[in-house]
């Protein structure tokens, strides 16, 4: 499809990690400001792009189109069609998901912590902003153990039951009603939602009350709660609604789609049935996959998307039935698992083509990328990593206390400091798992290291000893640890008072990197499990043509691309620059084209080594048994 035919609202998308959202207004996508992310009006349709890091430094894209329950069929159709156009802009390799209000996927809801609360109205109804509306008491049912599904229900006693958790949001107080049979995880999640409501709609000042099913005390919050419902009375059993119908998984059936017509394909399911110039529909009952051959035209893809929607309607499937669209070469495991024959290790056929498109785009923007499309894709064996999308908390040790890092600083480590990292995640359907570890900088003092270990043990005990614990030293970080931080940057100096006092005692200068320092960072690694940026000596001799570097000088950041550096390294350099100084305008310095201001910041131009720097290889792991009786260790 020609670039002119693609919507201008999608120009320059997918260039950075995170979430981008468009609302359909008058059948056109309109970018939504970040301040409105998480606000979804029931009368509207939205397109959501999530950009995440993939292997080899490349980006992965998930596109979701969200359809409000009161949106018009035409607007919903526009969202589906515009989603295909957005995918075309991204090189035709995104995974696309249809999200119906009230039946959103866990993946989608996880972008908007702790929850989304659909609002009444929409563009066509001339909705008012929430701050302009008079406060209205609302009752919500709150479900979900990993992500929260909020649904507004009528403010009436008949809405309550013994199996769910409810939130009653009044002007002066927020009540949480715990049904006698409700789940403990859902109760905990509801508390997170209450905090969200309190901060967002009550300026953080209203009171919060917990009301337990079956426990009535007329003098307490429980009495106040029941008065709002006209007095205490027994509540009924949970009544199943259409929203509670869970689609059944059925044996997979494959259909081809030609000119919008869906026809069944006979034979055992194998990858060989899928032709790259056609579109196919894989019906698994609870989920319908739309597979798109990589040489199909955009108009064919739009027609196939429409055919998939009509197929689900014609089969009278529940609203919770998922529709996921996949491009050839970017199939998910859940799709491939339905085929008897799917060759292992199949490479994405469009990867090289996609790299060429990105290179051409960057070239238009004045970035030289000689030899990018020639370089072979990086195929690194990725070790088993922890479940993504968990909760990350990091504390820096300062004396006898620990100071929690703000979210925007997670991933920055000073070599003179010690840190405690707690990562909370879910493994399958199990309850929370924990990784609790200490990170010791090479220049950190022994007292801080001991304090970090002591406080980590206290945290482990408070979690009943459930966390997996570890000690990690700078430069020896395991891939599972690095993958949790996107990106990870190691800076010179330290912030702890112990580190600064030790420098003063030794008469050494404080070299701690600040926002105004002249600082040089070497970009190493190309994959999610080994990409780090390390601050090095800010002199020209630190440069190397096989790598990329970032040079911070005052308010400016230069990105320096060595002639032998890879495209993945160059992508990573841009991401780290955004992490260090959000919104900064990068100055590009390709090897051999540097400006005088670049060399001036490094103290002048000097020669540097042209030898490749190989990462330090770790020795093979050893397992030891330890006997308390004998007091010895044996291999």
Coordinates of C-alpha atoms in Angstrom, one line a residue:
X1 CA 0.0 0.0 0.0
X2 CA 1.3 3.4 -0.9
X3 CA 2.4 5.7 2.0
X4 CA -0.1 8.4 0.8
X5 CA -3.0 6.0 1.4
X6 CA -2.0 5.5 5.0
X7 CA -3.5 7.7 7.7
X8 CA -1.3 10.7 8.6
X9 CA -2.3 10.2 12.3
X10 CA 0.1 7.2 12.3
X11 CA 3.2 9.1 11.1
X12 CA 6.2 8.3 13.2
X13 CA 4.5 5.7 15.4
X14 CA 6.3 2.8 17.1
X15 CA 9.6 4.7 17.6
X16 CA 9.7 4.3 21.3
X17 CA 8.7 1.9 24.0
X18 CA 5.3 2.2 25.7
X19 CA 1.7 2.9 24.8
X20 CA 0.2 5.1 22.1
X21 CA -3.6 5.6 21.8
X22 CA -6.0 7.0 19.2
X23 CA -9.7 7.6 19.5
X24 CA -12.0 7.3 16.5
X25 CA -13.6 10.7 15.9
X26 CA -15.7 11.3 12.8
X27 CA -14.3 8.0 11.4
X28 CA -10.7 9.3 11.8
X29 CA -8.1 8.3 14.3
X30 CA -7.1 11.2 16.6
X31 CA -4.1 10.8 18.9
X32 CA -5.0 10.8 22.6
X33 CA -2.8 12.8 25.0
X34 CA -0.9 10.8 27.6
X35 CA -3.0 12.5 30.4
X36 CA -6.1 10.8 29.0
X37 CA -4.6 7.3 28.7
X38 CA -6.8 4.8 30.6
X39 CA -10.0 6.9 30.0
X40 CA -12.3 4.9 27.7
X41 CA -15.8 6.2 26.9
X42 CA -18.5 3.6 26.3
X43 CA -19.7 5.3 23.1
X44 CA -16.3 5.3 21.4
X45 CA -13.8 3.0 19.8
X46 CA -10.0 3.3 20.3
X47 CA -6.8 1.9 18.8
X48 CA -4.0 1.1 21.3
X49 CA -0.4 0.4 20.2
X50 CA 2.0 -1.2 22.7
X51 CA 5.7 -1.3 21.8
X52 CA 7.9 -3.6 23.7
X53 CA 11.6 -4.7 23.4
X54 CA 12.2 -8.0 21.5
X55 CA 15.2 -10.1 20.7
X56 CA 18.2 -8.5 19.0
X57 CA 17.2 -5.0 20.1
X58 CA 14.2 -4.9 17.7
X59 CA 10.8 -3.7 18.7
X60 CA 7.7 -5.9 19.1
X61 CA 4.2 -4.5 18.4
X62 CA 0.8 -5.4 19.8
X63 CA -2.2 -3.4 18.4
X64 CA -5.5 -3.6 20.2
X65 CA -8.8 -2.0 19.0
X66 CA -11.2 -1.4 21.9
X67 CA -14.9 -1.2 21.2
X68 CA -17.2 0.5 23.7
X69 CA -20.6 -1.2 24.3
X70 CA -22.4 1.9 23.1
X71 CA -20.2 2.6 20.0
X72 CA -21.8 2.6 16.6
X73 CA -21.1 -0.3 14.2
X74 CA -19.6 2.1 11.7
X75 CA -17.1 3.4 14.3
X76 CA -16.2 -0.1 15.4
X77 CA -15.6 -1.0 11.7
X78 CA -13.4 2.0 11.2
X79 CA -11.3 1.1 14.2
X80 CA -10.8 -2.4 12.7
X81 CA -9.8 -1.1 9.3
X82 CA -7.5 1.6 10.7
X83 CA -5.8 -1.1 12.8
X84 CA -4.7 -2.8 9.5
X85 CA -3.4 0.6 8.3
X86 CA -1.4 1.1 11.5
X87 CA 0.1 -2.4 11.1
X88 CA 1.1 -1.5 7.5
X89 CA 3.0 1.6 8.8
X90 CA 4.9 -0.7 11.3
X91 CA 6.0 -3.0 8.5
X92 CA 3.1 -5.5 8.7
X93 CA 4.4 -7.5 11.6
X94 CA 2.2 -6.5 14.6
X95 CA -0.1 -8.9 16.4
X96 CA -3.6 -7.5 16.5
X97 CA -6.3 -8.0 19.1
X98 CA -10.0 -7.1 19.2
X99 CA -11.1 -5.9 22.7
X100 CA -14.7 -5.6 23.6
X101 CA -15.7 -3.6 26.7
X102 CA -16.1 -5.9 29.6
X103 CA -14.2 -8.7 27.9
X104 CA -10.8 -7.3 27.6
X105 CA -7.7 -9.6 27.5
X106 CA -5.4 -9.7 30.5
X107 CA -2.6 -8.4 28.2
X108 CA -4.6 -5.2 27.4
X109 CA -5.7 -4.5 31.0
X110 CA -2.1 -4.9 32.2
X111 CA -1.2 -1.7 30.3
X112 CA -3.5 0.4 32.5
X113 CA -2.7 -0.4 36.2
X114 CA -4.6 -0.8 38.4
X115 CA -7.7 -0.9 36.2
X116 CA -9.7 0.9 33.5
X117 CA -13.2 2.3 34.4
X118 CA -15.2 2.9 31.2
X119 CA -17.0 6.3 31.3
X120 CA -20.5 7.1 30.1
X121 CA -20.9 9.0 26.8
X122 CA -18.6 9.5 23.9
X123 CA -17.5 11.9 21.2
X124 CA -20.9 11.8 19.4
X125 CA -22.8 12.5 22.6
X126 CA -20.7 15.6 23.4
X127 CA -19.4 14.1 26.7
X128 CA -18.2 16.3 29.5
X129 CA -14.8 15.9 31.2
X130 CA -15.0 14.0 34.5
X131 CA -14.0 17.2 36.4
X132 CA -17.0 19.1 34.9
X133 CA -19.6 16.5 36.0
X134 CA -21.5 16.5 39.2
X135 CA -20.3 13.7 41.5
X136 CA -22.4 10.5 41.1
X137 CA -22.4 7.6 43.6
X138 CA -21.4 4.5 41.7
X139 CA -21.3 0.8 42.5
X140 CA -18.7 -1.5 40.9
X141 CA -18.1 -5.2 40.9
X142 CA -14.3 -5.9 41.0
X143 CA -13.0 -9.2 39.6
X144 CA -9.7 -10.6 38.6
X145 CA -6.6 -12.0 40.5
X146 CA -3.8 -10.8 38.2
X147 CA -5.5 -7.8 36.4
X148 CA -8.6 -6.0 37.6
X149 CA -11.9 -6.1 35.6
X150 CA -14.2 -3.3 36.8
X151 CA -17.8 -3.2 35.8
X152 CA -20.4 -0.6 37.0
X153 CA -23.6 -2.2 38.2
X154 CA -26.9 -0.6 39.3
X155 CA -26.7 1.1 42.7
X156 CA -29.0 -1.4 44.4
X157 CA -28.9 -4.1 47.0
X158 CA -29.9 -6.6 44.3
X159 CA -26.5 -6.1 42.7
X160 CA -24.6 -7.4 45.7
X161 CA -23.8 -11.1 46.2
X162 CA -21.7 -13.4 48.4
X163 CA -19.1 -14.3 45.7
X164 CA -17.7 -11.0 44.5
X165 CA -15.9 -7.9 45.8
X166 CA -17.8 -4.6 45.3
X167 CA -16.7 -1.0 45.5
X168 CA -19.2 1.7 46.4
X169 CA -17.8 5.2 45.5
X170 CA -19.6 8.0 47.3
X171 CA -18.6 11.6 47.5
X172 CA -17.1 11.5 51.0
X173 CA -16.2 7.8 51.5
X174 CA -15.3 4.7 49.4
X175 CA -16.6 1.4 50.7
X176 CA -15.2 -2.0 49.8
X177 CA -17.7 -4.8 50.3
X178 CA -16.2 -8.3 50.6
X179 CA -18.6 -11.1 49.7
X180 CA -18.3 -14.0 52.2
X181 CA -17.1 -16.3 49.4
X182 CA -14.9 -13.8 47.6
X183 CA -11.3 -14.4 46.7
X184 CA -8.5 -13.0 48.9
X185 CA -6.5 -11.9 45.8
X186 CA -9.5 -10.0 44.5
X187 CA -9.9 -8.3 47.8
X188 CA -6.3 -7.2 47.6
X189 CA -6.7 -5.9 44.1
X190 CA -9.8 -4.0 45.1
X191 CA -7.7 -2.1 47.6
X192 CA -5.4 -1.0 44.8
X193 CA -8.4 0.3 42.8
X194 CA -9.7 2.2 45.8
X195 CA -6.4 4.0 46.2
X196 CA -6.6 4.8 42.5
X197 CA -10.1 6.2 42.8
X198 CA -9.1 8.2 45.9
X199 CA -6.2 9.9 44.2
X200 CA -7.9 10.5 40.9
X201 CA -11.4 11.6 41.8
X202 CA -11.2 12.6 45.5
X203 CA -7.9 14.5 45.6
X204 CA -6.5 11.9 47.9
X205 CA -8.7 13.1 50.9
X206 CA -11.7 10.9 51.2
X207 CA -12.1 8.1 53.8
X208 CA -12.0 4.4 53.0
X209 CA -14.0 1.7 54.8
X210 CA -14.0 -2.2 54.6
X211 CA -17.3 -3.9 55.0
X212 CA -17.4 -7.7 55.4
X213 CA -20.4 -9.7 54.3
X214 CA -22.5 -11.0 57.2
X215 CA -20.9 -8.7 59.8
X216 CA -23.3 -5.9 60.8
X217 CA -22.4 -3.3 63.3
X218 CA -24.8 -0.3 63.3
X219 CA -22.3 2.0 65.0
X220 CA -19.6 1.4 62.4
X221 CA -18.8 1.8 58.7
X222 CA -20.9 -1.3 58.1
X223 CA -24.0 0.5 59.4
X224 CA -23.3 3.5 57.2
X225 CA -22.9 1.2 54.2
X226 CA -26.3 -0.5 54.6
X227 CA -28.1 2.7 55.3
X228 CA -27.1 3.8 51.7
X229 CA -28.9 0.7 50.5
X230 CA -32.1 1.5 52.5
X231 CA -31.1 -0.6 55.5
X232 CA -29.7 -4.0 56.1
X233 CA -31.4 -7.0 54.5
X234 CA -30.3 -10.4 53.2
X235 CA -28.6 -10.4 49.7
X236 CA -29.2 -12.9 47.0
X237 CA -27.0 -15.4 45.2
X238 CA -24.9 -14.5 42.3
X239 CA -26.9 -14.4 39.1
X240 CA -25.1 -15.5 35.9
X241 CA -25.2 -13.0 33.1
X242 CA -24.1 -13.0 29.5
X243 CA -20.8 -11.5 30.6
X244 CA -20.1 -14.6 32.8
X245 CA -20.4 -17.0 29.8
X246 CA -16.9 -18.4 29.1
X247 CA -16.4 -19.6 25.5
X248 CA -15.5 -23.3 25.2
X249 CA -12.3 -24.4 23.5
X250 CA -13.0 -26.7 20.6
X251 CA -10.8 -28.7 18.2
X252 CA -9.1 -26.2 15.8
X253 CA -10.6 -25.9 12.3
X254 CA -8.9 -24.1 9.5
X255 CA -10.7 -21.9 6.9
X256 CA -9.4 -20.0 3.9
X257 CA -10.6 -16.5 3.2
X258 CA -11.0 -15.5 -0.5
X259 CA -12.8 -12.3 -1.5
X260 CA -14.3 -12.2 2.0
X261 CA -15.7 -15.7 1.7
X262 CA -14.8 -18.2 4.4
X263 CA -14.3 -21.9 3.3
X264 CA -13.2 -24.9 5.3
X265 CA -9.8 -26.4 4.5
X266 CA -9.6 -30.2 4.7
X267 CA -6.7 -32.3 6.0
X268 CA -4.5 -32.4 9.1
X269 CA -3.4 -29.1 10.3
X270 CA 0.2 -28.4 9.2
X271 CA 2.2 -25.2 8.4
X272 CA 2.3 -26.4 4.8
X273 CA -1.4 -25.6 4.3
X274 CA -0.8 -21.8 4.8
X275 CA 0.1 -20.1 1.5
X276 CA 1.8 -16.7 1.8
X277 CA -0.6 -15.0 -0.7
X278 CA -3.8 -15.8 1.2
X279 CA -5.5 -15.2 4.5
X280 CA -6.8 -18.0 6.8
X281 CA -9.1 -18.2 9.8
X282 CA -8.2 -20.7 12.6
X283 CA -11.3 -21.4 14.8
X284 CA -10.5 -22.7 18.2
X285 CA -13.9 -21.9 19.8
X286 CA -12.8 -19.6 22.6
X287 CA -10.4 -17.7 20.3
X288 CA -10.4 -17.1 16.5
X289 CA -7.0 -16.4 14.8
X290 CA -6.8 -14.6 11.6
X291 CA -3.5 -15.6 9.8
X292 CA -2.3 -13.2 7.1
X293 CA 0.2 -14.2 4.4
X294 CA 3.1 -11.8 4.1
X295 CA 2.5 -11.0 0.4
X296 CA -1.2 -10.2 0.7
X297 CA -2.3 -6.6 -0.1
X298 CA -3.6 -4.3 2.6
X299 CA -7.1 -4.2 1.1
X300 CA -7.2 -8.1 1.3
X301 CA -6.2 -7.9 4.9
X302 CA -9.0 -5.4 5.6
X303 CA -11.5 -7.7 3.9
X304 CA -10.3 -10.7 5.9
X305 CA -10.6 -8.8 9.2
X306 CA -14.2 -8.0 8.3
X307 CA -14.8 -11.6 7.4
X308 CA -13.5 -12.8 10.8
X309 CA -15.8 -10.4 12.6
X310 CA -18.8 -11.6 10.6
X311 CA -17.8 -15.3 11.2
X312 CA -17.9 -14.8 15.0
X313 CA -21.4 -13.2 14.8
X314 CA -22.7 -15.9 12.4
X315 CA -21.6 -18.6 14.8
X316 CA -23.4 -16.9 17.8
X317 CA -20.3 -17.0 19.8
X318 CA -20.2 -15.3 23.3
X319 CA -18.9 -11.7 23.4
X320 CA -15.8 -12.9 25.2
X321 CA -14.6 -14.8 22.1
X322 CA -11.2 -13.4 21.2
X323 CA -10.1 -12.4 17.6
X324 CA -6.3 -12.2 17.2
X325 CA -4.7 -11.3 13.9
X326 CA -1.2 -12.6 13.1
X327 CA 1.2 -11.9 10.2
X328 CA 3.2 -14.7 8.6
X329 CA 6.5 -15.2 10.4
X330 CA 5.3 -13.6 13.7
X331 CA 2.9 -16.4 14.9
X332 CA 2.4 -16.8 18.6
X333 CA 2.9 -20.0 20.5
X334 CA -0.8 -20.4 21.2
X335 CA -1.4 -20.3 17.4
X336 CA 1.4 -22.7 16.4
X337 CA 0.4 -25.2 19.1
X338 CA -2.8 -26.1 17.2
X339 CA -0.8 -27.5 14.3
X340 CA 0.5 -31.1 14.1
X341 CA 3.4 -30.0 12.0
X342 CA 5.2 -26.7 12.6
X343 CA 9.0 -26.7 12.0
X344 CA 10.9 -25.5 15.0
X345 CA 13.1 -22.4 14.7
X346 CA 11.2 -21.0 11.7
X347 CA 12.7 -17.5 11.2
X348 CA 10.5 -14.5 10.5
X349 CA 10.6 -14.2 6.7
X350 CA 10.1 -10.4 6.7
X351 CA 12.8 -9.6 9.3
X352 CA 15.4 -8.5 6.8
X353 CA 12.9 -6.6 4.7
X354 CA 11.6 -4.8 7.9
X355 CA 15.2 -3.8 8.8
X356 CA 15.6 -2.3 5.4
X357 CA 12.4 -0.3 5.7
X358 CA 13.6 1.1 9.1
X359 CA 17.0 1.9 7.7
X360 CA 15.4 3.8 4.9
X361 CA 13.2 5.7 7.3
X362 CA 16.1 6.7 9.5
X363 CA 18.1 7.7 6.4
X364 CA 15.3 10.1 5.5
X365 CA 15.7 11.6 9.0
X366 CA 19.4 12.2 8.4
X367 CA 20.8 9.2 10.2
X368 CA 23.5 7.3 8.3
X369 CA 23.2 3.6 8.6
X370 CA 25.7 2.2 6.1
X371 CA 25.6 -1.6 5.8
X372 CA 22.6 -2.0 8.1
X373 CA 20.6 -4.2 5.7
X374 CA 23.7 -6.3 4.9
X375 CA 24.4 -7.3 8.5
X376 CA 23.1 -10.8 9.4
X377 CA 20.3 -10.9 12.0
X378 CA 21.6 -11.5 15.5
X379 CA 20.6 -15.1 16.6
X380 CA 21.4 -15.3 20.3
X381 CA 20.2 -18.1 22.5
X382 CA 17.9 -16.5 25.0
X383 CA 17.9 -18.3 28.4
X384 CA 14.7 -18.9 30.3
X385 CA 13.5 -15.5 31.6
X386 CA 11.1 -14.6 34.4
X387 CA 7.5 -13.9 33.6
X388 CA 7.2 -10.3 32.3
X389 CA 4.7 -7.7 33.4
X390 CA 5.5 -8.1 37.1
X391 CA 5.8 -5.4 39.8
X392 CA 9.3 -4.0 40.2
X393 CA 10.4 -2.2 43.4
X394 CA 14.0 -1.0 44.0
X395 CA 15.6 0.5 47.1
X396 CA 19.0 2.2 47.5
X397 CA 20.9 1.7 50.7
X398 CA 21.7 4.9 52.6
X399 CA 23.2 4.4 56.1
X400 CA 20.9 2.1 58.1
X401 CA 17.9 2.8 55.9
X402 CA 16.7 2.0 52.4
X403 CA 15.2 4.7 50.1
X404 CA 12.8 3.5 47.4
X405 CA 13.6 4.7 43.9
X406 CA 10.9 6.5 41.9
X407 CA 9.6 4.6 38.9
X408 CA 11.5 6.7 36.4
X409 CA 14.8 5.9 38.0
X410 CA 14.4 2.1 38.1
X411 CA 17.2 0.7 36.0
X412 CA 19.8 3.3 37.0
X413 CA 22.5 1.8 39.2
X414 CA 25.5 3.7 40.7
X415 CA 28.7 1.7 41.1
X416 CA 29.3 3.2 44.6
X417 CA 25.9 2.1 45.9
X418 CA 24.1 -1.1 47.0
X419 CA 20.5 -1.8 46.0
X420 CA 17.7 -4.2 47.0
X421 CA 15.4 -5.4 44.2
X422 CA 12.0 -7.1 44.7
X423 CA 10.3 -8.4 41.7
X424 CA 6.8 -9.8 42.1
X425 CA 5.3 -11.8 39.3
X426 CA 2.9 -14.6 38.5
X427 CA 3.9 -18.0 37.2
X428 CA 1.0 -19.5 35.3
X429 CA -2.1 -19.7 37.6
X430 CA -0.1 -19.8 40.8
X431 CA -0.1 -17.1 43.4
X432 CA 2.7 -14.5 43.5
X433 CA 6.3 -15.5 43.1
X434 CA 9.1 -13.3 44.2
X435 CA 12.7 -12.6 43.3
X436 CA 14.5 -10.7 46.0
X437 CA 18.2 -9.8 45.5
X438 CA 20.9 -7.4 46.4
X439 CA 23.0 -5.6 43.8
X440 CA 26.5 -4.5 44.9
X441 CA 28.4 -1.8 43.0
X442 CA 32.1 -2.4 42.4
X443 CA 32.9 0.7 44.4
X444 CA 30.3 0.2 47.2
X445 CA 31.5 0.1 50.8
X446 CA 31.4 -3.1 53.0
X447 CA 29.0 -1.5 55.5
X448 CA 26.4 -0.8 52.8
X449 CA 26.7 -4.3 51.5
X450 CA 26.1 -5.8 54.9
X451 CA 23.1 -3.5 55.5
X452 CA 21.6 -4.5 52.2
X453 CA 21.9 -8.2 53.0
X454 CA 20.4 -7.6 56.5
X455 CA 17.4 -5.6 55.2
X456 CA 16.8 -8.1 52.4
X457 CA 16.6 -10.9 54.9
X458 CA 14.0 -8.8 56.9
X459 CA 12.0 -8.4 53.8
X460 CA 12.2 -12.1 53.0
X461 CA 11.0 -13.0 56.5
X462 CA 8.0 -10.6 56.1
X463 CA 7.1 -12.5 53.0
X464 CA 7.2 -15.8 55.0
X465 CA 10.5 -16.8 53.3
X466 CA 8.9 -17.3 49.9
X467 CA 11.2 -15.1 47.7
X468 CA 14.1 -16.6 45.8
X469 CA 17.1 -14.7 47.0
X470 CA 20.4 -13.8 45.4
X471 CA 23.4 -11.5 45.6
X472 CA 24.5 -9.9 42.3
X473 CA 27.8 -8.1 41.7
X474 CA 28.3 -5.4 39.2
X475 CA 29.5 -6.8 35.9
X476 CA 28.3 -10.3 36.8
X477 CA 24.6 -9.8 36.3
X478 CA 22.8 -12.9 35.1
X479 CA 20.6 -12.5 32.0
X480 CA 17.4 -13.1 34.0
X481 CA 18.2 -10.0 36.1
X482 CA 19.2 -7.8 33.1
X483 CA 16.0 -8.6 31.3
X484 CA 13.9 -7.1 34.1
X485 CA 15.3 -3.7 33.4
X486 CA 14.7 -2.1 30.0
X487 CA 17.1 -0.5 29.8
X488 CA 19.8 -1.0 32.5
X489 CA 22.4 1.8 33.0
X490 CA 25.4 1.7 35.3
X491 CA 26.7 5.1 36.4
X492 CA 29.9 6.2 38.0
X493 CA 29.9 7.4 41.6
X494 CA 27.2 6.9 44.3
X495 CA 24.4 8.6 46.3
X496 CA 24.8 6.9 49.7
X497 CA 26.3 8.9 52.6
X498 CA 28.6 6.0 53.4
X499 CA 30.2 6.1 49.9
X500 CA 30.6 9.9 50.0
X501 CA 32.2 9.8 53.5
X502 CA 34.7 7.1 52.4
X503 CA 35.8 9.3 49.5
X504 CA 36.2 12.3 51.8
X505 CA 38.3 10.1 54.2
X506 CA 40.6 9.0 51.3
X507 CA 40.8 12.6 49.9
X508 CA 39.3 11.4 46.6
X509 CA 37.1 13.5 44.3
X510 CA 33.4 12.7 43.9
X511 CA 32.8 11.6 40.3
X512 CA 29.1 10.9 40.7
X513 CA 27.2 11.3 37.4
X514 CA 24.6 14.0 37.4
X515 CA 22.2 15.5 34.8
X516 CA 24.8 18.2 34.1
X517 CA 27.9 16.0 34.0
X518 CA 30.0 15.3 30.9
X519 CA 29.4 11.5 30.7
X520 CA 30.2 8.8 28.1
X521 CA 28.2 5.6 28.0
X522 CA 29.1 2.4 26.1
X523 CA 26.2 0.4 24.7
X524 CA 26.8 -3.3 25.1
X525 CA 24.7 -6.3 24.1
X526 CA 21.9 -6.5 21.6
X527 CA 19.2 -8.6 23.2
X528 CA 16.8 -8.2 26.1
X529 CA 18.9 -10.4 28.4
X530 CA 22.3 -8.7 27.8
X531 CA 21.8 -5.1 26.9
X532 CA 23.4 -2.7 29.3
X533 CA 24.9 0.7 29.2
X534 CA 28.0 1.4 31.3
X535 CA 29.5 4.8 32.0
X536 CA 33.1 4.9 30.9
X537 CA 35.9 7.5 31.0
X538 CA 34.7 10.5 29.0
X539 CA 37.8 10.6 26.7
X540 CA 38.1 9.8 23.0
X541 CA 40.3 6.7 23.7
X542 CA 37.2 5.0 25.2
X543 CA 35.5 4.9 21.8
X544 CA 35.5 1.7 19.7
X545 CA 34.2 1.3 16.0
X546 CA 32.4 -1.9 16.9
X547 CA 30.1 -0.2 19.4
X548 CA 27.7 2.7 20.0
X549 CA 28.2 5.4 22.6
X550 CA 26.1 8.1 24.2
X551 CA 27.9 11.4 25.1
X552 CA 26.0 13.6 27.6
X553 CA 27.3 17.2 27.6
X554 CA 25.2 19.7 29.5
X555 CA 21.6 19.6 28.0
X556 CA 22.8 17.8 24.9
X557 CA 23.2 14.1 24.1
X558 CA 25.2 12.8 21.2
X559 CA 24.7 9.3 19.9
X560 CA 27.9 8.0 18.3
X561 CA 27.7 5.1 15.9
X562 CA 30.9 3.2 15.2
X563 CA 31.3 2.0 11.6
X564 CA 31.1 -1.6 12.7
X565 CA 28.2 -1.2 15.1
X566 CA 25.0 -3.1 14.5
X567 CA 21.5 -1.7 13.8
X568 CA 20.3 -3.3 17.1
X569 CA 23.0 -1.4 19.1
X570 CA 21.9 1.9 17.4
X571 CA 18.3 1.2 18.3
X572 CA 19.3 0.5 21.9
X573 CA 21.4 3.7 22.1
X574 CA 18.3 5.8 21.1
X575 CA 16.2 4.1 23.8
X576 CA 18.8 4.7 26.5
X577 CA 19.1 8.3 25.6
X578 CA 15.3 8.7 26.0
X579 CA 15.6 6.9 29.4
X580 CA 18.4 9.2 30.6
X581 CA 16.9 12.4 29.3
X582 CA 13.2 12.0 28.3
X583 CA 12.3 14.1 25.3
X584 CA 15.9 15.1 24.5
X585 CA 16.7 15.9 20.8
X586 CA 19.5 13.6 19.9
X587 CA 22.6 14.8 18.0
X588 CA 23.9 12.1 15.7
X589 CA 27.7 11.6 15.4
X590 CA 28.5 8.8 13.0
X591 CA 32.2 7.7 13.1
X592 CA 34.2 10.0 10.9
X593 CA 31.6 12.8 10.8
X594 CA 31.9 14.1 14.3
X595 CA 31.5 17.8 15.1
X596 CA 34.0 20.0 16.9
X597 CA 31.6 20.3 19.9
X598 CA 31.6 16.4 20.2
X599 CA 35.4 16.3 20.4
X600 CA 35.5 19.3 22.7
X601 CA 33.3 17.5 25.3
X602 CA 35.8 14.6 25.2
X603 CA 38.8 16.8 25.8
X604 CA 40.0 16.7 22.2
X605 CA 40.2 14.2 19.4
X606 CA 42.5 11.2 20.0
X607 CA 43.1 7.8 18.4
X608 CA 41.3 4.8 19.8
X609 CA 41.4 1.0 19.5
X610 CA 39.8 -0.7 16.5
X611 CA 39.8 -4.2 18.2
X612 CA 36.4 -5.7 19.1
X613 CA 35.7 -5.9 22.9
X614 CA 34.2 -9.3 23.7
X615 CA 32.1 -9.8 26.8
X616 CA 33.6 -11.6 29.7
X617 CA 32.6 -15.3 29.6
X618 CA 31.5 -16.8 32.8
X619 CA 32.8 -20.2 34.0
X620 CA 30.5 -23.2 34.0
X621 CA 28.2 -23.3 37.1
X622 CA 29.2 -25.6 40.0
X623 CA 26.8 -27.2 42.4
X624 CA 28.0 -27.8 46.0
X625 CA 26.4 -29.7 48.9
X626 CA 26.9 -28.3 52.4
X627 CA 26.8 -30.4 55.5
X628 CA 26.1 -28.7 58.8
X629 CA 27.2 -31.8 60.7
X630 CA 30.6 -32.1 59.0
X631 CA 31.1 -28.4 58.5
X632 CA 32.5 -28.9 55.0
X633 CA 31.6 -28.2 51.4
X634 CA 31.9 -30.8 48.6
X635 CA 31.4 -30.5 44.9

